[in-house]
Amino acid sequence: MSDAVRYEYGTSLCTVQEDQKLVVENCDPATIREELEAANFQRNDARFVKRRARLRSNASDDEDDSLQVLAVRVAEDTLHVEPSDVIGIVGLVPGMSVQIEPKIEWGDVVRMLLTVYDIDRTQTPYGIPLEELTSGGIEASRIIAILAINYVHGVRTIKRKGFIRDLNIQRRNGFEGIGSIDMSQTLMNQATGKPEPAWIESQVDYSNVVNEAIHMAGKLLLRLLHRDSEEEQHPGHGALLSMVHQEVERMEDLGIGSRQQRLGEYRQLTLNALPRQRHYYQRALHTAHSVLASTLLAQTGSGPEELLVDYALSMNALFEDYSQKVLERGLQSIAEIDHLDQLTNLEIDAEPPLEPFEGNNQASYYPDHLVVDNDVTLAVLDSKYYQEGKNPANETNSRSRMFSYAYLTETDRMAFLCPQFHRTTLVVNNIDASVDILSPNGGFSCESYESLLHEYLLETIELRYPEIGVFNSVREGMLCLQGVSEEDLAAITEVEGPFGISNPSTFASKVISAISFSTHGPGKLELENSGGWTKSRIIERCNKKDDEDRPMYPQDQTTCVPVYTPDGDTGHGTITLNFFRQEEDGLITKLEESLSLI
């Protein structure tokens, strides 16, 4: 933990980083404990602890349903405050709040949320580029953005699973109506001289105190976002304003409204007041409560910090959920280039239970992420939102758990996912296994982290399905074989197909022609001996022999996929010959030969 930050008692807003100690001096020893209890801290041995409800729906059953956000120790006239891995603004004592800053950039925090909630799928929400949505602005504005993103996700979840509603039944007589006809009452009407049929009409009413509270919170968020967009001229807030406005409008289309006179009633709402089957309201209700609880302070006309009291976001949970989403999207991207449909059963499992004892489900492990193909585990990954420079492999508990995961899943590939270490690989002694630390070099950014996970996932899949690596090379480079297109990659291992090398001279000529006639490569006249030198090198590779003077690439067992990679302005580029040799046991061996165009 880094050096402590010191503030005087009475400072309205104290700023501290995650896991950084905060010291508040010159408190009144006679009243400070009562003030902490008034701010909803609870005694826990010698400390006072503030907790918040967890919002993750995929938490394991044995996980505590509360999240510790602040721990306080009282020492005479001083408070020693320790934030957990959360960010946001949390009330400390009446009149004082703690603003907890993230270890990583605020823009990356917002981008993580957008990714986890799939709000960034178009990359331009409501016409605003994602980069603009996650850049610039003061800290309080970003916390408003986090509230808005959680609000949108919460309301969309409710919309998908169903708003709480009441069904009102009305009966009336008339020749026109909507609903069903009560035949018994209609016959009785006719018997008494009334020819009108009797109608049973059902009216759905969505207007109730829970929906109204969420609606009012949306309107208040719109006001905050509108003010920020005017003051900062920041286009990202305009995008969030549009998202919140759309969800509020959809609620109003259902007849849901809200009244200022019921604000006190809205504030008293808790998730416990709802039936268990309605607990998908949790995120929206929690966000609404954070917004509504701040409206009295809003009347003072103070800055946005005072409007955002007691809202904390767990960075541990966010980083794990974000990593899961990045892995899922990475697998989806790789599956798009799978010309052999080999990856249909490949999945990224989130927190699957691993039970070490047969018939005993009380003793379980929960790895964060498993890369599985049917019943085979290709890799196990664990998210560790550690402080800068901390290696999780050096921590006994993390290391022991990782080895337990590997033993139970019978995999030799393990990885820790960290935001602030560096990329490295640790080879495990005595067994053929490795532990990778997946953390961007040179500082964390979402782009570098996502690229790193995609690279590791591709490498993991390629070990089982070597053709995938070539498919990816073709996507990034150029398939250079005249008369052959990417659609033909489905025949990548057919020795009698388009990638056969039964005639190395003809094969080499087709490679040179494909490059020279493309817009990416040099023409024949630019190459040594009009491409003759390169052609002879390709033929030489196809006819290569091993140490026992046997063909390395038997023509009746081998195919080759040539991929051309331009070198920009520095040279003519590189050809990679990807050989696939079919072995006697039915397995396929992939070998590469690279040569530069001259």
mmCIF file of C-alpha atoms in Angstrom, residues 1 16-20 47 49-51 67-71 81-88 90 98 100-103 312-316 385:
data_model
loop_
_atom_site.group_PDB
_atom_site.id
_atom_site.type_symbol
_atom_site.label_atom_id
_atom_site.label_comp_id
_atom_site.label_asym_id
_atom_site.label_seq_id
_atom_site.Cartn_x
_atom_site.Cartn_y
_atom_site.Cartn_z
ATOM 1 C CA MET A 1 0.000 0.000 0.000
ATOM 2 C CA VAL A 16 -7.570 8.790 -2.357
ATOM 3 C CA GLN A 17 -6.566 5.985 -4.743
ATOM 4 C CA GLU A 18 -7.727 2.391 -4.475
ATOM 5 C CA ASP A 19 -5.880 0.533 -1.705
ATOM 6 C CA GLN A 20 -4.243 3.767 -0.564
ATOM 7 C CA ARG A 47 -12.738 -1.472 13.161
ATOM 8 C CA VAL A 49 -16.737 -1.265 8.152
ATOM 9 C CA LYS A 50 -19.070 0.059 5.457
ATOM 10 C CA ARG A 51 -20.550 -2.437 3.025
ATOM 11 C CA LEU A 67 -19.039 -5.720 -0.707
ATOM 12 C CA GLN A 68 -16.725 -3.977 1.752
ATOM 13 C CA VAL A 69 -15.942 -0.475 0.499
ATOM 14 C CA LEU A 70 -14.301 1.229 3.490
ATOM 15 C CA ALA A 71 -12.659 0.058 6.727
ATOM 16 C CA VAL A 81 -9.336 4.791 6.480
ATOM 17 C CA GLU A 82 -8.584 1.936 4.076
ATOM 18 C CA PRO A 83 -10.604 1.709 0.835
ATOM 19 C CA SER A 84 -11.003 -1.650 -0.854
ATOM 20 C CA ASP A 85 -10.622 -2.206 -4.590
ATOM 21 C CA VAL A 86 -13.608 0.023 -5.308
ATOM 22 C CA ILE A 87 -13.989 3.363 -7.028
ATOM 23 C CA GLY A 88 -16.608 6.049 -6.534
ATOM 24 C CA VAL A 90 -18.540 7.042 -0.378
ATOM 25 C CA VAL A 98 -14.193 9.902 0.232
ATOM 26 C CA ILE A 100 -11.780 6.762 -4.475
ATOM 27 C CA GLU A 101 -9.774 7.020 -7.694
ATOM 28 C CA PRO A 102 -8.975 3.967 -9.861
ATOM 29 C CA LYS A 103 -5.453 2.576 -10.277
ATOM 30 C CA ALA A 312 -19.019 2.476 -5.095
ATOM 31 C CA LEU A 313 -18.080 0.177 -7.950
ATOM 32 C CA SER A 314 -16.070 -2.999 -7.299
ATOM 33 C CA MET A 315 -13.039 -2.967 -9.572
ATOM 34 C CA ASN A 316 -12.191 -6.606 -8.767
ATOM 35 C CA TYR A 385 -6.729 -6.865 -10.096
#
